[in-house]
């Protein structure tokens, strides 16, 4: 593993509770122990490679100090990170983060298709409200057939004969 912000080669031991970073410099060896809760999350960073159509995918243990961020994995096939990314995040108890093209880092939940709040309550059914619909309120209520006036046994006056 290598620290992202330095040119030194380091050895990092990742534990569920802490990360131990040891520099492999013969002149100035040093060891740094960082609690895992100080890391922001496990970031996937995909960017274009030198060749057209090729990409480079990196899995990074993100710290607020860029020199303490660790490169966990690097590949030219992003689909290979699909299994290791959630596994690292779950094992370390850190959130899954995405490094956007503009440099912004967002949690994976920001890309979810799930609604952020509950849907609005449904309208009540007209049968339950006891009201007539608005367009029928403007019209008079019809009369039933039992109330209709019936003329029987009379001569019809409509016919022209």
Tab-separated table of N, CA and C in Angstrom:
chain	number	residue	atom	x	y	z
A	1	UNK	N	0.844	-1.175	0.000
A	1	UNK	CA	0.000	0.000	0.000
A	1	UNK	C	0.888	1.236	0.000
A	2	UNK	N	0.321	2.310	-0.455
A	2	UNK	CA	1.083	3.553	-0.496
A	2	UNK	C	0.207	4.687	-0.005
A	3	UNK	N	0.839	5.619	0.678
A	3	UNK	CA	0.120	6.826	1.084
A	3	UNK	C	-0.044	7.702	-0.145
A	4	UNK	N	-1.195	8.329	-0.290
A	4	UNK	CA	-1.487	9.073	-1.515
A	4	UNK	C	-0.724	10.383	-1.619
A	5	UNK	N	-0.529	11.078	-0.526
A	5	UNK	CA	0.060	12.407	-0.591
A	5	UNK	C	1.573	12.435	-0.499
A	6	UNK	N	2.231	11.286	-0.421
A	6	UNK	CA	3.681	11.270	-0.262
A	6	UNK	C	4.330	10.482	-1.383
A	7	UNK	N	5.620	10.723	-1.562
A	7	UNK	CA	6.380	9.949	-2.541
A	7	UNK	C	7.111	8.804	-1.861
A	8	UNK	N	7.035	8.730	-0.533
A	8	UNK	CA	7.698	7.664	0.216
A	8	UNK	C	6.907	6.371	0.088
A	9	UNK	N	7.622	5.269	0.159
A	9	UNK	CA	6.971	3.971	0.201
A	9	UNK	C	6.664	3.662	1.657
A	10	UNK	N	5.450	3.235	1.901
A	10	UNK	CA	5.028	2.945	3.266
A	10	UNK	C	4.452	1.547	3.327
A	11	UNK	N	4.438	1.038	4.527
A	11	UNK	CA	3.774	-0.231	4.793
A	11	UNK	C	2.621	0.088	5.726
A	12	UNK	N	1.443	-0.350	5.359
A	12	UNK	CA	0.263	-0.049	6.168
A	12	UNK	C	-0.405	-1.347	6.584
A	13	UNK	N	-0.753	-1.407	7.845
A	13	UNK	CA	-1.485	-2.546	8.383
A	13	UNK	C	-2.852	-2.015	8.799
A	14	UNK	N	-3.889	-2.524	8.134
A	14	UNK	CA	-5.251	-2.060	8.395
A	14	UNK	C	-5.936	-3.063	9.302
A	15	UNK	N	-6.450	-2.567	10.405
A	15	UNK	CA	-7.143	-3.371	11.395
A	15	UNK	C	-8.557	-2.810	11.523
A	16	UNK	N	-9.450	-3.513	12.192
A	16	UNK	CA	-10.809	-2.992	12.371
A	16	UNK	C	-10.849	-1.827	13.355
A	17	UNK	N	-9.796	-1.662	14.144
A	17	UNK	CA	-9.761	-0.585	15.130
A	17	UNK	C	-8.794	0.534	14.762
A	18	UNK	N	-7.736	0.230	14.006
A	18	UNK	CA	-6.737	1.252	13.697
A	18	UNK	C	-5.987	0.910	12.416
A	19	UNK	N	-5.236	1.895	11.933
A	19	UNK	CA	-4.354	1.731	10.780
A	19	UNK	C	-2.953	2.105	11.245
A	20	UNK	N	-2.007	1.201	11.026
A	20	UNK	CA	-0.621	1.452	11.394
A	20	UNK	C	0.167	1.697	10.120
A	21	UNK	N	0.758	2.881	10.003
A	21	UNK	CA	1.530	3.253	8.819
A	21	UNK	C	2.997	3.350	9.226
A	22	UNK	N	3.838	2.571	8.549
A	22	UNK	CA	5.271	2.573	8.815
A	22	UNK	C	5.989	3.000	7.547
A	23	UNK	N	6.831	4.031	7.642
A	23	UNK	CA	7.610	4.453	6.475
A	23	UNK	C	8.808	3.529	6.333
A	24	UNK	N	9.123	3.166	5.104
A	24	UNK	CA	10.231	2.258	4.825
A	24	UNK	C	11.476	3.029	4.417
A	25	UNK	N	11.662	4.191	4.998
A	25	UNK	CA	12.829	5.024	4.721
A	25	UNK	C	13.933	4.649	5.709
A	26	UNK	N	15.118	4.282	5.196
A	26	UNK	CA	16.205	3.836	6.071
A	26	UNK	C	16.754	4.973	6.925
A	27	UNK	N	16.718	6.189	6.414
A	27	UNK	CA	17.284	7.312	7.169
A	27	UNK	C	16.352	7.813	8.263
A	28	UNK	N	15.062	7.739	8.028
A	28	UNK	CA	14.108	8.259	9.010
A	28	UNK	C	12.898	7.332	9.114
A	29	UNK	N	13.048	6.146	9.726
A	29	UNK	CA	11.883	5.267	9.870
A	29	UNK	C	10.933	5.811	10.944
A	30	UNK	N	9.643	5.721	10.662
A	30	UNK	CA	8.654	6.183	11.637
A	30	UNK	C	7.392	5.345	11.516
A	31	UNK	N	6.654	5.296	12.615
A	31	UNK	CA	5.406	4.543	12.663
A	31	UNK	C	4.315	5.467	13.186
A	32	UNK	N	3.172	5.397	12.536
A	32	UNK	CA	2.031	6.229	12.911
A	32	UNK	C	0.810	5.330	13.053
A	33	UNK	N	0.120	5.421	14.176
A	33	UNK	CA	-1.091	4.636	14.421
A	33	UNK	C	-2.273	5.599	14.427
A	34	UNK	N	-3.231	5.341	13.531
A	34	UNK	CA	-4.408	6.208	13.400
A	34	UNK	C	-5.652	5.380	13.712
A	35	UNK	N	-6.491	5.819	14.652
A	35	UNK	CA	-7.746	5.100	14.907
A	35	UNK	C	-8.629	5.110	13.651
A	36	UNK	N	-9.331	4.025	13.433
A	36	UNK	CA	-10.119	3.868	12.200
A	36	UNK	C	-11.251	4.888	12.127
A	37	UNK	N	-11.765	5.346	13.276
A	37	UNK	CA	-12.887	6.302	13.255
A	37	UNK	C	-12.469	7.683	12.751
A	38	UNK	N	-11.163	7.942	12.631
A	38	UNK	CA	-10.712	9.227	12.105
A	38	UNK	C	-10.726	9.268	10.578
A	39	UNK	N	-10.941	8.135	9.944
A	39	UNK	CA	-11.040	8.099	8.488
A	39	UNK	C	-12.468	8.432	8.085
A	40	UNK	N	-12.615	9.101	6.941
A	40	UNK	CA	-13.935	9.545	6.482
A	40	UNK	C	-14.729	8.423	5.829
A	41	UNK	N	-14.056	7.506	5.166
A	41	UNK	CA	-14.752	6.418	4.506
A	41	UNK	C	-13.880	5.744	3.469
A	42	UNK	N	-14.492	4.792	2.760
A	42	UNK	CA	-13.818	4.066	1.685
A	42	UNK	C	-14.320	4.657	0.371
A	43	UNK	N	-13.407	5.264	-0.383
A	43	UNK	CA	-13.761	6.017	-1.587
A	43	UNK	C	-13.386	5.224	-2.828
A	44	UNK	N	-14.283	5.231	-3.814
A	44	UNK	CA	-13.933	4.712	-5.135
A	44	UNK	C	-13.706	5.931	-6.032
A	45	UNK	N	-12.588	5.905	-6.754
A	45	UNK	CA	-12.220	7.013	-7.632
A	45	UNK	C	-11.914	6.431	-9.003
A	46	UNK	N	-12.730	6.788	-9.988
A	46	UNK	CA	-12.547	6.296	-11.354
A	46	UNK	C	-12.232	7.488	-12.236
A	47	UNK	N	-11.143	7.379	-12.983
A	47	UNK	CA	-10.771	8.459	-13.890
A	47	UNK	C	-10.195	7.863	-15.161
A	48	UNK	N	-10.148	8.683	-16.187
A	48	UNK	CA	-9.639	8.245	-17.476
A	48	UNK	C	-8.150	7.960	-17.429
A	49	UNK	N	-7.741	6.963	-18.205
A	49	UNK	CA	-6.321	6.612	-18.290
A	49	UNK	C	-5.706	7.318	-19.497
A	50	UNK	N	-4.429	7.055	-19.747
A	50	UNK	CA	-3.731	7.680	-20.869
A	50	UNK	C	-4.267	7.195	-22.213
A	51	UNK	N	-4.659	5.932	-22.281
A	51	UNK	CA	-5.183	5.371	-23.527
A	51	UNK	C	-6.652	5.756	-23.688
A	52	UNK	N	-7.095	6.020	-24.924
A	52	UNK	CA	-8.515	6.347	-25.132
A	52	UNK	C	-9.412	5.156	-24.779
A	53	UNK	N	-10.467	5.429	-24.044
A	53	UNK	CA	-11.427	4.396	-23.674
A	53	UNK	C	-11.032	3.605	-22.441
A	54	UNK	N	-9.843	3.805	-21.923
A	54	UNK	CA	-9.394	3.078	-20.734
A	54	UNK	C	-9.624	3.928	-19.486
A	55	UNK	N	-9.835	3.254	-18.369
A	55	UNK	CA	-10.033	3.938	-17.095
A	55	UNK	C	-9.130	3.314	-16.033
A	56	UNK	N	-8.903	4.072	-14.984
A	56	UNK	CA	-8.177	3.584	-13.815
A	56	UNK	C	-9.109	3.740	-12.622
A	57	UNK	N	-9.333	2.653	-11.896
A	57	UNK	CA	-10.210	2.674	-10.727
A	57	UNK	C	-9.359	2.470	-9.479
A	58	UNK	N	-9.565	3.328	-8.497
A	58	UNK	CA	-8.811	3.247	-7.248
A	58	UNK	C	-9.780	3.123	-6.077
A	59	UNK	N	-9.390	2.322	-5.117
A	59	UNK	CA	-10.119	2.195	-3.865
A	59	UNK	C	-9.235	2.819	-2.792
A	60	UNK	N	-9.749	3.850	-2.126
A	60	UNK	CA	-8.938	4.668	-1.225
A	60	UNK	C	-9.586	4.710	0.157
A	61	UNK	N	-8.764	4.541	1.191
A	61	UNK	CA	-9.204	4.761	2.561
A	61	UNK	C	-8.976	6.245	2.839
A	62	UNK	N	-10.068	7.031	2.828
A	62	UNK	CA	-10.001	8.496	2.823
A	62	UNK	C	-9.863	9.064	4.225
A	63	UNK	N	-8.854	9.920	4.379
A	63	UNK	CA	-8.632	10.668	5.617
A	63	UNK	C	-8.782	12.152	5.289
A	64	UNK	N	-9.124	12.972	6.278
A	64	UNK	CA	-9.264	14.412	6.020
A	64	UNK	C	-7.928	15.036	5.629
A	65	UNK	N	-6.822	14.466	6.101
A	65	UNK	CA	-5.485	14.887	5.683
A	65	UNK	C	-5.091	14.016	4.488
A	66	UNK	N	-4.940	14.592	3.292
A	66	UNK	CA	-4.651	13.778	2.100
A	66	UNK	C	-3.382	12.937	2.215
A	67	UNK	N	-2.416	13.351	3.033
A	67	UNK	CA	-1.190	12.573	3.182
A	67	UNK	C	-1.408	11.295	3.978
A	68	UNK	N	-2.506	11.214	4.710
A	68	UNK	CA	-2.796	10.020	5.499
A	68	UNK	C	-3.788	9.091	4.809
A	69	UNK	N	-4.314	9.484	3.653
A	69	UNK	CA	-5.198	8.604	2.888
A	69	UNK	C	-4.373	7.465	2.303
A	70	UNK	N	-4.969	6.265	2.279
A	70	UNK	CA	-4.249	5.082	1.807
A	70	UNK	C	-4.890	4.521	0.548
A	71	UNK	N	-4.076	4.137	-0.396
A	71	UNK	CA	-4.536	3.470	-1.603
A	71	UNK	C	-4.680	1.987	-1.282
A	72	UNK	N	-5.915	1.484	-1.290
A	72	UNK	CA	-6.168	0.084	-0.964
A	72	UNK	C	-6.031	-0.815	-2.180
A	73	UNK	N	-6.500	-0.319	-3.334
A	73	UNK	CA	-6.476	-1.133	-4.547
A	73	UNK	C	-6.507	-0.221	-5.759
A	74	UNK	N	-5.876	-0.677	-6.847
A	74	UNK	CA	-5.888	0.068	-8.105
A	74	UNK	C	-5.980	-0.938	-9.243
A	75	UNK	N	-6.893	-0.675	-10.183
A	75	UNK	CA	-7.099	-1.602	-11.290
A	75	UNK	C	-7.592	-0.844	-12.509
A	76	UNK	N	-7.466	-1.486	-13.672
A	76	UNK	CA	-8.010	-0.893	-14.892
A	76	UNK	C	-9.378	-1.476	-15.223
A	77	UNK	N	-9.895	-2.338	-14.344
A	77	UNK	CA	-11.230	-2.924	-14.511
A	77	UNK	C	-12.081	-2.555	-13.295
A	78	UNK	N	-12.907	-1.510	-13.411
A	78	UNK	CA	-13.701	-1.046	-12.259
A	78	UNK	C	-14.635	-2.105	-11.685
A	79	UNK	N	-15.071	-3.051	-12.514
A	79	UNK	CA	-15.999	-4.071	-12.016
A	79	UNK	C	-15.350	-4.960	-10.953
A	80	UNK	N	-14.018	-5.005	-10.919
A	80	UNK	CA	-13.332	-5.796	-9.896
A	80	UNK	C	-13.474	-5.166	-8.508
A	81	UNK	N	-13.686	-3.859	-8.458
A	81	UNK	CA	-13.852	-3.180	-7.172
A	81	UNK	C	-15.271	-3.306	-6.626
A	82	UNK	N	-16.189	-3.808	-7.439
A	82	UNK	CA	-17.596	-3.881	-7.029
A	82	UNK	C	-17.786	-4.762	-5.798
A	83	UNK	N	-16.970	-5.791	-5.630
A	83	UNK	CA	-17.098	-6.657	-4.458
A	83	UNK	C	-16.229	-6.185	-3.298
A	84	UNK	N	-15.039	-5.681	-3.605
A	84	UNK	CA	-14.134	-5.308	-2.520
A	84	UNK	C	-14.514	-3.980	-1.859
A	85	UNK	N	-15.138	-3.081	-2.600
A	85	UNK	CA	-15.517	-1.781	-2.038
A	85	UNK	C	-16.486	-1.924	-0.861
A	86	UNK	N	-17.648	-2.599	-1.029
A	86	UNK	CA	-18.537	-2.753	0.127
A	86	UNK	C	-17.932	-3.630	1.223
A	87	UNK	N	-17.077	-4.580	0.842
A	87	UNK	CA	-16.457	-5.444	1.846
A	87	UNK	C	-15.523	-4.638	2.756
A	88	UNK	N	-14.713	-3.764	2.172
A	88	UNK	CA	-13.834	-2.901	2.972
A	88	UNK	C	-14.668	-1.989	3.869
A	89	UNK	N	-15.696	-1.373	3.306
A	89	UNK	CA	-16.527	-0.435	4.079
A	89	UNK	C	-17.213	-1.135	5.252
A	90	UNK	N	-17.726	-2.326	5.008
A	90	UNK	CA	-18.415	-3.057	6.074
A	90	UNK	C	-17.429	-3.541	7.137
A	91	UNK	N	-16.281	-4.046	6.708
A	91	UNK	CA	-15.294	-4.552	7.661
A	91	UNK	C	-14.751	-3.443	8.560
A	92	UNK	N	-14.584	-2.255	8.017
A	92	UNK	CA	-14.037	-1.141	8.799
A	92	UNK	C	-15.120	-0.308	9.480
A	93	UNK	N	-16.375	-0.536	9.117
A	93	UNK	CA	-17.471	0.238	9.704
A	93	UNK	C	-17.482	1.675	9.228
A	94	UNK	N	-17.047	1.887	7.981
A	94	UNK	CA	-16.982	3.233	7.402
A	94	UNK	C	-17.954	3.338	6.233
A	95	UNK	N	-18.390	4.557	5.901
A	95	UNK	CA	-19.324	4.709	4.775
A	95	UNK	C	-18.636	4.527	3.422
A	96	UNK	N	-19.435	4.144	2.443
A	96	UNK	CA	-18.966	4.042	1.059
A	96	UNK	C	-19.115	5.420	0.422
A	97	UNK	N	-18.029	5.933	-0.149
A	97	UNK	CA	-18.025	7.263	-0.744
A	97	UNK	C	-17.652	7.176	-2.215
A	98	UNK	N	-18.102	8.172	-2.992
A	98	UNK	CA	-17.806	8.244	-4.425
A	98	UNK	C	-17.088	9.556	-4.698
A	99	UNK	N	-15.982	9.481	-5.413
A	99	UNK	CA	-15.207	10.653	-5.810
A	99	UNK	C	-15.687	11.040	-7.194
A	100	UNK	N	-16.401	12.166	-7.302
A	100	UNK	CA	-16.956	12.597	-8.586
A	100	UNK	C	-15.879	13.205	-9.469
A	101	UNK	N	-16.221	13.396	-10.745
A	101	UNK	CA	-15.272	13.974	-11.692
A	101	UNK	C	-14.862	15.389	-11.307
A	102	UNK	N	-15.747	16.141	-10.694
A	102	UNK	CA	-15.443	17.509	-10.291
A	102	UNK	C	-14.619	17.606	-9.021
A	103	UNK	N	-14.328	16.488	-8.388
A	103	UNK	CA	-13.534	16.491	-7.168
A	103	UNK	C	-14.354	16.392	-5.897
A	104	UNK	N	-15.678	16.473	-6.013
A	104	UNK	CA	-16.542	16.357	-4.838
A	104	UNK	C	-16.607	14.894	-4.400
A	105	UNK	N	-16.684	14.684	-3.099
A	105	UNK	CA	-16.824	13.337	-2.551
A	105	UNK	C	-18.178	13.270	-1.866
A	106	UNK	N	-19.007	12.312	-2.319
A	106	UNK	CA	-20.362	12.175	-1.792
A	106	UNK	C	-20.586	10.742	-1.328
A	107	UNK	N	-21.490	10.542	-0.360
A	107	UNK	CA	-21.831	9.172	0.034
A	107	UNK	C	-22.609	8.478	-1.075
A	108	UNK	N	-22.523	7.178	-1.108
A	108	UNK	CA	-23.185	6.396	-2.159
A	108	UNK	C	-24.699	6.579	-2.096
A	109	UNK	N	-25.244	6.909	-0.930
A	109	UNK	CA	-26.692	7.114	-0.796
A	109	UNK	C	-27.178	8.295	-1.620
A	110	UNK	N	-26.285	9.222	-1.979
A	110	UNK	CA	-26.675	10.378	-2.792
A	110	UNK	C	-27.094	9.959	-4.194
A	111	UNK	N	-26.703	8.765	-4.619
A	111	UNK	CA	-27.030	8.276	-5.951
A	111	UNK	C	-28.173	7.268	-5.921
A	112	UNK	N	-28.816	7.120	-4.790
A	112	UNK	CA	-29.896	6.158	-4.643
A	112	UNK	C	-31.161	6.655	-5.329
A	113	UNK	N	-31.935	5.732	-5.865
A	113	UNK	CA	-33.203	6.080	-6.504
A	113	UNK	C	-34.344	6.071	-5.492
A	114	UNK	N	-34.045	5.774	-4.256
A	114	UNK	CA	-35.085	5.755	-3.233
A	114	UNK	C	-35.473	7.182	-2.861
A	115	UNK	N	-36.757	7.431	-2.628
A	115	UNK	CA	-37.163	8.781	-2.231
A	115	UNK	C	-36.620	9.113	-0.844
A	116	UNK	N	-36.319	10.375	-0.636
A	116	UNK	CA	-35.744	10.797	0.637
A	116	UNK	C	-36.800	10.972	1.727
A	117	UNK	N	-38.075	11.075	1.342
A	117	UNK	CA	-39.125	11.233	2.336
A	117	UNK	C	-40.322	10.367	1.939
A	118	UNK	N	-41.258	10.269	2.844
A	118	UNK	CA	-42.458	9.471	2.597
A	118	UNK	C	-43.345	10.168	1.566
A	119	UNK	N	-44.106	9.404	0.792
A	119	UNK	CA	-44.997	10.040	-0.180
A	119	UNK	C	-46.128	10.788	0.521
A	120	UNK	N	-46.721	11.733	-0.190
A	120	UNK	CA	-47.844	12.490	0.349
A	120	UNK	C	-49.017	11.544	0.586
A	121	UNK	N	-49.845	11.833	1.591
A	121	UNK	CA	-50.988	10.954	1.839
A	121	UNK	C	-51.955	10.982	0.658
A	122	UNK	N	-52.546	9.846	0.393
A	122	UNK	CA	-53.483	9.717	-0.718
A	122	UNK	C	-54.755	10.498	-0.431
A	123	UNK	N	-55.426	10.924	-1.509
A	123	UNK	CA	-56.710	11.603	-1.348
A	123	UNK	C	-57.752	10.592	-0.906
A	124	UNK	N	-58.740	11.094	-0.175
A	124	UNK	CA	-59.803	10.212	0.285
A	124	UNK	C	-60.707	9.851	-0.883
A	125	UNK	N	-61.213	8.647	-0.843
A	125	UNK	CA	-62.132	8.213	-1.890
A	125	UNK	C	-63.457	8.955	-1.762
A	126	UNK	N	-64.092	9.292	-2.897
A	126	UNK	CA	-65.373	10.009	-2.825
A	126	UNK	C	-66.444	9.226	-2.067
A	127	UNK	N	-66.381	7.903	-2.109
A	127	UNK	CA	-67.376	7.116	-1.388
A	127	UNK	C	-67.254	7.324	0.120
A	128	UNK	N	-66.045	7.614	0.572
A	128	UNK	CA	-65.831	7.778	2.003
A	128	UNK	C	-66.068	9.210	2.465
A	129	UNK	N	-65.990	10.169	1.577
A	129	UNK	CA	-66.136	11.569	1.986
A	129	UNK	C	-67.586	12.014	2.047
A	130	UNK	N	-68.503	11.350	1.332
A	130	UNK	CA	-69.910	11.728	1.357
A	130	UNK	C	-70.208	12.969	0.543
A	131	UNK	N	-69.356	13.311	-0.399
A	131	UNK	CA	-69.543	14.513	-1.213
A	131	UNK	C	-69.689	14.121	-2.667
A	132	UNK	N	-70.280	15.055	-3.418
A	132	UNK	CA	-70.352	14.883	-4.865
A	132	UNK	C	-69.116	15.507	-5.481
A	133	UNK	N	-68.663	14.981	-6.615
A	133	UNK	CA	-67.525	15.602	-7.296
A	133	UNK	C	-67.867	17.023	-7.730
A	134	UNK	N	-66.855	17.869	-7.880
A	134	UNK	CA	-67.071	19.284	-8.188
A	134	UNK	C	-67.857	19.500	-9.473
A	135	UNK	N	-67.543	18.742	-10.526
A	135	UNK	CA	-68.239	18.989	-11.789
A	135	UNK	C	-69.713	18.615	-11.695
A	136	UNK	N	-70.079	17.726	-10.767
A	136	UNK	CA	-71.487	17.377	-10.596
A	136	UNK	C	-72.210	18.342	-9.658
A	137	UNK	N	-71.471	19.081	-8.849
A	137	UNK	CA	-72.099	20.044	-7.947
A	137	UNK	C	-72.754	21.155	-8.757
A	138	UNK	N	-72.170	21.516	-9.901
A	138	UNK	CA	-72.725	22.584	-10.735
A	138	UNK	C	-74.026	22.161	-11.423
A	139	UNK	N	-74.301	20.889	-11.518
A	139	UNK	CA	-75.515	20.401	-12.182
A	139	UNK	C	-76.569	20.066	-11.128
A	140	UNK	N	-77.847	20.224	-11.507
A	140	UNK	CA	-78.891	19.880	-10.530
A	140	UNK	C	-78.976	18.363	-10.338
A	141	UNK	N	-79.435	18.003	-9.200
A	141	UNK	CA	-79.593	16.584	-8.895
A	141	UNK	C	-80.777	16.057	-9.688
A	142	UNK	N	-80.621	14.915	-10.313
A	142	UNK	CA	-81.698	14.322	-11.117
A	142	UNK	C	-82.809	13.774	-10.244
A	143	UNK	N	-83.984	13.561	-10.889
A	143	UNK	CA	-85.113	13.012	-10.157
A	143	UNK	C	-85.204	11.521	-10.442
A	144	UNK	N	-85.727	10.788	-9.521
A	144	UNK	CA	-85.848	9.345	-9.721
A	144	UNK	C	-87.069	9.049	-10.589
A	145	UNK	N	-87.130	7.870	-11.173
A	145	UNK	CA	-88.240	7.465	-12.051
A	145	UNK	C	-89.549	7.338	-11.274
A	146	UNK	N	-89.486	7.087	-10.003
A	146	UNK	CA	-90.699	6.957	-9.194
A	146	UNK	C	-91.393	8.304	-9.022
A	147	UNK	N	-90.636	9.402	-9.075
A	147	UNK	CA	-91.214	10.732	-8.901
A	147	UNK	C	-91.719	11.334	-10.213
A	148	UNK	N	-91.464	10.698	-11.350
A	148	UNK	CA	-91.845	11.258	-12.649
A	148	UNK	C	-93.374	11.239	-12.813
A	149	UNK	N	-93.933	12.280	-13.485
A	149	UNK	CA	-95.366	12.358	-13.746
A	149	UNK	C	-95.688	11.496	-14.953
A	150	UNK	N	-96.649	10.606	-14.806
A	150	UNK	CA	-96.999	9.685	-15.882
A	150	UNK	C	-98.431	10.015	-16.326
A	151	UNK	N	-98.612	10.253	-17.655
A	151	UNK	CA	-99.933	10.528	-18.225
A	151	UNK	C	-100.384	9.270	-18.941
A	152	UNK	N	-101.512	8.717	-18.513
A	152	UNK	CA	-102.013	7.501	-19.146
A	152	UNK	C	-103.443	7.731	-19.632
A	153	UNK	N	-103.759	7.065	-20.766
A	153	UNK	CA	-105.112	7.110	-21.296
A	153	UNK	C	-105.502	8.433	-21.910
A	154	UNK	N	-104.622	9.239	-22.288
A	154	UNK	CA	-104.931	10.514	-22.897
A	154	UNK	C	-104.569	10.475	-24.362
A	155	UNK	N	-105.199	11.378	-25.134
A	155	UNK	CA	-104.941	11.457	-26.561
A	155	UNK	C	-103.623	12.183	-26.783
A	156	UNK	N	-102.788	11.636	-27.698
A	156	UNK	CA	-101.479	12.224	-27.941
A	156	UNK	C	-101.650	13.455	-28.811
A	157	UNK	N	-101.067	14.562	-28.431
A	157	UNK	CA	-101.243	15.802	-29.177
A	157	UNK	C	-100.011	16.179	-29.989
A	158	UNK	N	-98.982	15.361	-29.939
A	158	UNK	CA	-97.755	15.681	-30.643
A	158	UNK	C	-97.859	15.307	-32.114
A	159	UNK	N	-98.595	14.263	-32.421
A	159	UNK	CA	-98.647	13.780	-33.804
A	159	UNK	C	-99.351	14.797	-34.700
A	160	UNK	N	-98.876	14.990	-35.973
A	160	UNK	CA	-99.459	15.988	-36.875
A	160	UNK	C	-100.828	15.594	-37.422
A	161	UNK	N	-101.321	14.433	-37.342
A	161	UNK	CA	-102.612	14.022	-37.932
A	161	UNK	C	-103.755	14.497	-37.141
